[in-house]
mmCIF file of C-alpha atoms in Angstrom:
data_model
loop_
_atom_site.group_PDB
_atom_site.id
_atom_site.type_symbol
_atom_site.label_atom_id
_atom_site.label_comp_id
_atom_site.label_asym_id
_atom_site.label_seq_id
_atom_site.Cartn_x
_atom_site.Cartn_y
_atom_site.Cartn_z
ATOM 1 C CA MET A 1 75.404 77.652 91.745
ATOM 2 C CA SER A 2 75.308 81.242 90.542
ATOM 3 C CA ARG A 3 78.209 83.519 89.823
ATOM 4 C CA PHE A 4 78.888 86.550 91.972
ATOM 5 C CA ARG A 5 81.324 89.414 91.653
ATOM 6 C CA VAL A 6 82.640 90.385 95.087
ATOM 7 C CA SER A 7 84.452 93.721 95.519
ATOM 8 C CA ILE A 8 86.776 94.003 98.498
ATOM 9 C CA HIS A 9 88.630 97.004 99.896
ATOM 10 C CA ILE A 10 91.822 96.244 101.786
ATOM 11 C CA VAL A 11 93.303 99.320 103.454
ATOM 12 C CA PRO A 12 96.163 100.025 105.846
ATOM 13 C CA ARG A 13 94.785 100.082 109.377
ATOM 14 C CA ARG A 14 94.177 103.588 110.799
ATOM 15 C CA GLY A 15 97.131 104.699 112.847
ATOM 16 C CA ILE A 16 99.599 102.630 110.872
ATOM 17 C CA LEU A 17 101.985 104.635 108.709
ATOM 18 C CA ASP A 18 101.129 104.475 105.010
ATOM 19 C CA PRO A 19 104.370 105.466 103.243
ATOM 20 C CA GLN A 20 102.877 104.987 99.767
ATOM 21 C CA GLY A 21 100.005 107.327 100.639
ATOM 22 C CA LYS A 22 102.436 109.899 102.059
ATOM 23 C CA ALA A 23 104.525 109.776 98.867
ATOM 24 C CA VAL A 24 101.411 110.290 96.723
ATOM 25 C CA THR A 25 100.255 113.226 98.882
ATOM 26 C CA ASP A 26 103.664 114.869 98.390
ATOM 27 C CA ALA A 27 103.584 114.198 94.627
ATOM 28 C CA LEU A 28 100.081 115.706 94.385
ATOM 29 C CA HIS A 29 101.288 118.809 96.239
ATOM 30 C CA SER A 30 104.220 119.128 93.797
ATOM 31 C CA LEU A 31 101.722 119.023 90.929
ATOM 32 C CA GLY A 32 99.762 121.895 92.486
ATOM 33 C CA PHE A 33 96.943 119.915 94.154
ATOM 34 C CA SER A 34 97.429 121.648 97.487
ATOM 35 C CA ALA A 35 93.825 120.882 98.593
ATOM 36 C CA VAL A 36 94.778 117.268 99.334
ATOM 37 C CA ALA A 37 95.406 116.790 103.051
ATOM 38 C CA ASP A 38 95.867 113.036 103.155
ATOM 39 C CA THR A 39 95.945 109.974 100.908
ATOM 40 C CA ARG A 40 95.485 106.342 101.923
ATOM 41 C CA ILE A 41 96.307 103.658 99.402
ATOM 42 C CA GLY A 42 94.969 100.153 99.641
ATOM 43 C CA ARG A 43 93.969 97.345 97.330
ATOM 44 C CA HIS A 44 90.741 96.876 95.434
ATOM 45 C CA VAL A 45 90.192 93.157 94.830
ATOM 46 C CA VAL A 46 87.407 91.883 92.584
ATOM 47 C CA LEU A 47 86.675 88.163 92.882
ATOM 48 C CA ASP A 48 84.552 86.175 90.468
ATOM 49 C CA VAL A 49 83.077 83.428 92.666
ATOM 50 C CA ALA A 50 80.597 80.581 92.215
ATOM 51 C CA ALA A 51 78.251 80.315 95.210
ATOM 52 C CA PRO A 52 74.668 79.255 95.943
ATOM 53 C CA ASN A 53 73.670 82.791 97.030
ATOM 54 C CA ALA A 54 75.081 86.241 97.786
ATOM 55 C CA ALA A 55 75.455 85.553 101.539
ATOM 56 C CA ALA A 56 77.584 82.464 100.808
ATOM 57 C CA ALA A 57 79.748 84.477 98.393
ATOM 58 C CA ASP A 58 80.245 87.129 101.098
ATOM 59 C CA THR A 59 81.237 84.491 103.678
ATOM 60 C CA ALA A 60 83.674 82.824 101.261
ATOM 61 C CA ALA A 61 85.278 86.193 100.454
ATOM 62 C CA ARG A 62 85.754 86.968 104.162
ATOM 63 C CA GLU A 63 87.438 83.616 104.641
ATOM 64 C CA MET A 64 89.770 84.330 101.707
ATOM 65 C CA CYS A 65 90.646 87.729 103.210
ATOM 66 C CA ASP A 66 91.423 86.121 106.575
ATOM 67 C CA LYS A 67 93.554 83.371 105.042
ATOM 68 C CA LEU A 68 95.342 85.092 102.166
ATOM 69 C CA LEU A 69 94.240 88.461 100.846
ATOM 70 C CA ALA A 70 94.661 90.784 103.840
ATOM 71 C CA ASN A 71 97.437 91.056 106.384
ATOM 72 C CA PRO A 72 95.630 90.733 109.750
ATOM 73 C CA VAL A 73 98.308 92.730 111.571
ATOM 74 C CA THR A 74 98.448 95.846 109.394
ATOM 75 C CA GLU A 75 95.334 95.879 107.245
ATOM 76 C CA ASP A 76 91.554 96.113 107.520
ATOM 77 C CA TYR A 77 89.195 94.815 104.872
ATOM 78 C CA GLU A 78 85.578 95.364 104.009
ATOM 79 C CA ILE A 79 83.346 93.609 101.511
ATOM 80 C CA ALA A 80 82.222 96.603 99.456
ATOM 81 C CA LYS A 81 79.759 94.919 97.116
ATOM 82 C CA VAL A 82 78.424 91.484 96.152
ATOM 83 C CA GLU A 83 76.578 91.440 92.838
ATOM 84 C CA GLY A 84 75.267 88.646 90.660
ATOM 85 C CA VAL A 85 76.778 88.375 87.188
ATOM 86 C CA MET B 1 85.727 125.121 101.935
ATOM 87 C CA SER B 2 84.496 121.795 103.265
ATOM 88 C CA ARG B 3 86.389 118.558 103.542
ATOM 89 C CA PHE B 4 85.484 115.578 101.417
ATOM 90 C CA ARG B 5 86.662 111.987 101.407
ATOM 91 C CA VAL B 6 86.895 110.721 97.834
ATOM 92 C CA SER B 7 87.215 106.957 97.194
ATOM 93 C CA ILE B 8 88.695 105.933 93.879
ATOM 94 C CA HIS B 9 89.007 102.491 92.282
ATOM 95 C CA ILE B 10 91.871 102.066 89.850
ATOM 96 C CA VAL B 11 91.770 98.707 88.052
ATOM 97 C CA PRO B 12 93.698 97.068 85.220
ATOM 98 C CA ARG B 13 91.816 97.659 81.972
ATOM 99 C CA ARG B 14 89.683 94.683 80.816
ATOM 100 C CA GLY B 15 91.610 92.590 78.317
ATOM 101 C CA ILE B 16 94.978 93.536 79.777
ATOM 102 C CA LEU B 17 96.755 90.693 81.552
ATOM 103 C CA ASP B 18 96.693 91.034 85.350
ATOM 104 C CA PRO B 19 99.579 88.840 86.568
ATOM 105 C CA GLN B 20 99.001 89.720 90.227
ATOM 106 C CA GLY B 21 95.355 88.669 89.929
ATOM 107 C CA LYS B 22 96.353 85.437 88.203
ATOM 108 C CA ALA B 23 98.835 84.644 90.986
ATOM 109 C CA VAL B 24 96.181 85.275 93.650
ATOM 110 C CA THR B 25 93.644 83.062 91.826
ATOM 111 C CA ASP B 26 96.207 80.243 91.769
ATOM 112 C CA ALA B 27 97.041 80.759 95.455
ATOM 113 C CA LEU B 28 93.323 80.677 96.372
ATOM 114 C CA HIS B 29 92.930 77.406 94.433
ATOM 115 C CA SER B 30 95.892 75.929 96.338
ATOM 116 C CA LEU B 31 94.159 76.876 99.586
ATOM 117 C CA GLY B 32 91.024 75.017 98.504
ATOM 118 C CA PHE B 33 88.931 77.961 97.275
ATOM 119 C CA SER B 34 88.120 76.285 93.970
ATOM 120 C CA ALA B 35 84.952 78.388 93.482
ATOM 121 C CA VAL B 36 87.058 81.402 92.456
ATOM 122 C CA ALA B 37 87.154 81.734 88.670
ATOM 123 C CA ASP B 38 88.981 85.032 88.352
ATOM 124 C CA THR B 39 90.607 87.767 90.453
ATOM 125 C CA ARG B 40 91.389 91.334 89.414
ATOM 126 C CA ILE B 41 93.582 93.431 91.653
ATOM 127 C CA GLY B 42 93.648 97.179 91.535
ATOM 128 C CA ARG B 43 94.190 100.082 93.888
ATOM 129 C CA HIS B 44 91.759 101.664 96.298
ATOM 130 C CA VAL B 45 92.764 105.285 96.866
ATOM 131 C CA VAL B 46 91.111 107.448 99.516
ATOM 132 C CA LEU B 47 91.792 111.177 99.226
ATOM 133 C CA ASP B 48 91.040 113.739 101.901
ATOM 134 C CA VAL B 49 90.358 116.909 99.884
ATOM 135 C CA ALA B 50 89.267 120.465 100.681
ATOM 136 C CA ALA B 51 86.711 121.680 98.125
ATOM 137 C CA PRO B 52 83.721 124.052 97.979
ATOM 138 C CA ASN B 53 81.297 121.191 97.203
ATOM 139 C CA ALA B 54 81.130 117.493 96.326
ATOM 140 C CA ALA B 55 81.090 118.103 92.571
ATOM 141 C CA ALA B 56 84.309 120.147 92.798
ATOM 142 C CA ALA B 57 85.939 117.390 94.875
ATOM 143 C CA ASP B 58 84.921 114.838 92.210
ATOM 144 C CA THR B 59 86.368 116.994 89.415
ATOM 145 C CA ALA B 60 89.632 117.538 91.301
ATOM 146 C CA ALA B 61 89.956 113.781 91.940
ATOM 147 C CA ARG B 62 89.457 112.997 88.229
ATOM 148 C CA GLU B 63 92.172 115.502 87.354
ATOM 149 C CA MET B 64 94.535 113.844 89.872
ATOM 150 C CA CYS B 65 93.786 110.424 88.334
ATOM 151 C CA ASP B 66 94.506 111.742 84.839
ATOM 152 C CA LYS B 67 97.750 113.430 85.891
ATOM 153 C CA LEU B 68 99.222 111.058 88.467
ATOM 154 C CA LEU B 69 97.189 108.313 90.073
ATOM 155 C CA ALA B 70 96.170 106.116 87.137
ATOM 156 C CA ASN B 71 98.168 104.899 84.161
ATOM 157 C CA PRO B 72 96.055 105.994 81.168
ATOM 158 C CA VAL B 73 97.424 103.199 78.971
ATOM 159 C CA THR B 74 96.741 100.188 81.196
ATOM 160 C CA GLU B 75 94.265 101.270 83.864
ATOM 161 C CA ASP B 76 90.695 102.473 84.239
ATOM 162 C CA TYR B 77 89.496 104.470 87.199
ATOM 163 C CA GLU B 78 86.153 105.302 88.704
ATOM 164 C CA ILE B 79 85.214 107.688 91.495
ATOM 165 C CA ALA B 80 83.410 105.260 93.812
ATOM 166 C CA LYS B 81 82.215 107.688 96.483
ATOM 167 C CA VAL B 82 82.464 111.328 97.554
ATOM 168 C CA GLU B 83 81.379 111.965 101.124
ATOM 169 C CA GLY B 84 81.611 114.974 103.399
ATOM 170 C CA VAL B 85 83.707 114.540 106.538
#
């Protein structure tokens, strides 16, 4: 078994209101960053997993997203990176 | 001015306790995912910015992190990706 570091992005699904992102956009405008048109805020999860290979670590991470980490109704996730450590 | 999508990872600084990550690790163990040794949870921010080029978009995003998005005492950030849209 090797150790892998799996990075996951969990973001609000497109089309679903992201009130936290809207609040940050407004705050950035107040600070003078008028070039910002939109902000989406999600979670960046980094898992330290033991697995026989990178593909198994990826599969395990997807299962964890489906069962616990992401809300299947309002959020999308993607496995951003799997790297050996 | 072109439009760029800037992805930012904001994570708790190494060595600082991450209670949310600890709670998720415990929950994953309860669900049978015993291969998970550690979980770190941060924020994944996606900004939609108008800028003359990718380097300017990167610089603007770093300034936003310093001024608003990241807590300089407890968090580290990295600009993960700058892509034209």
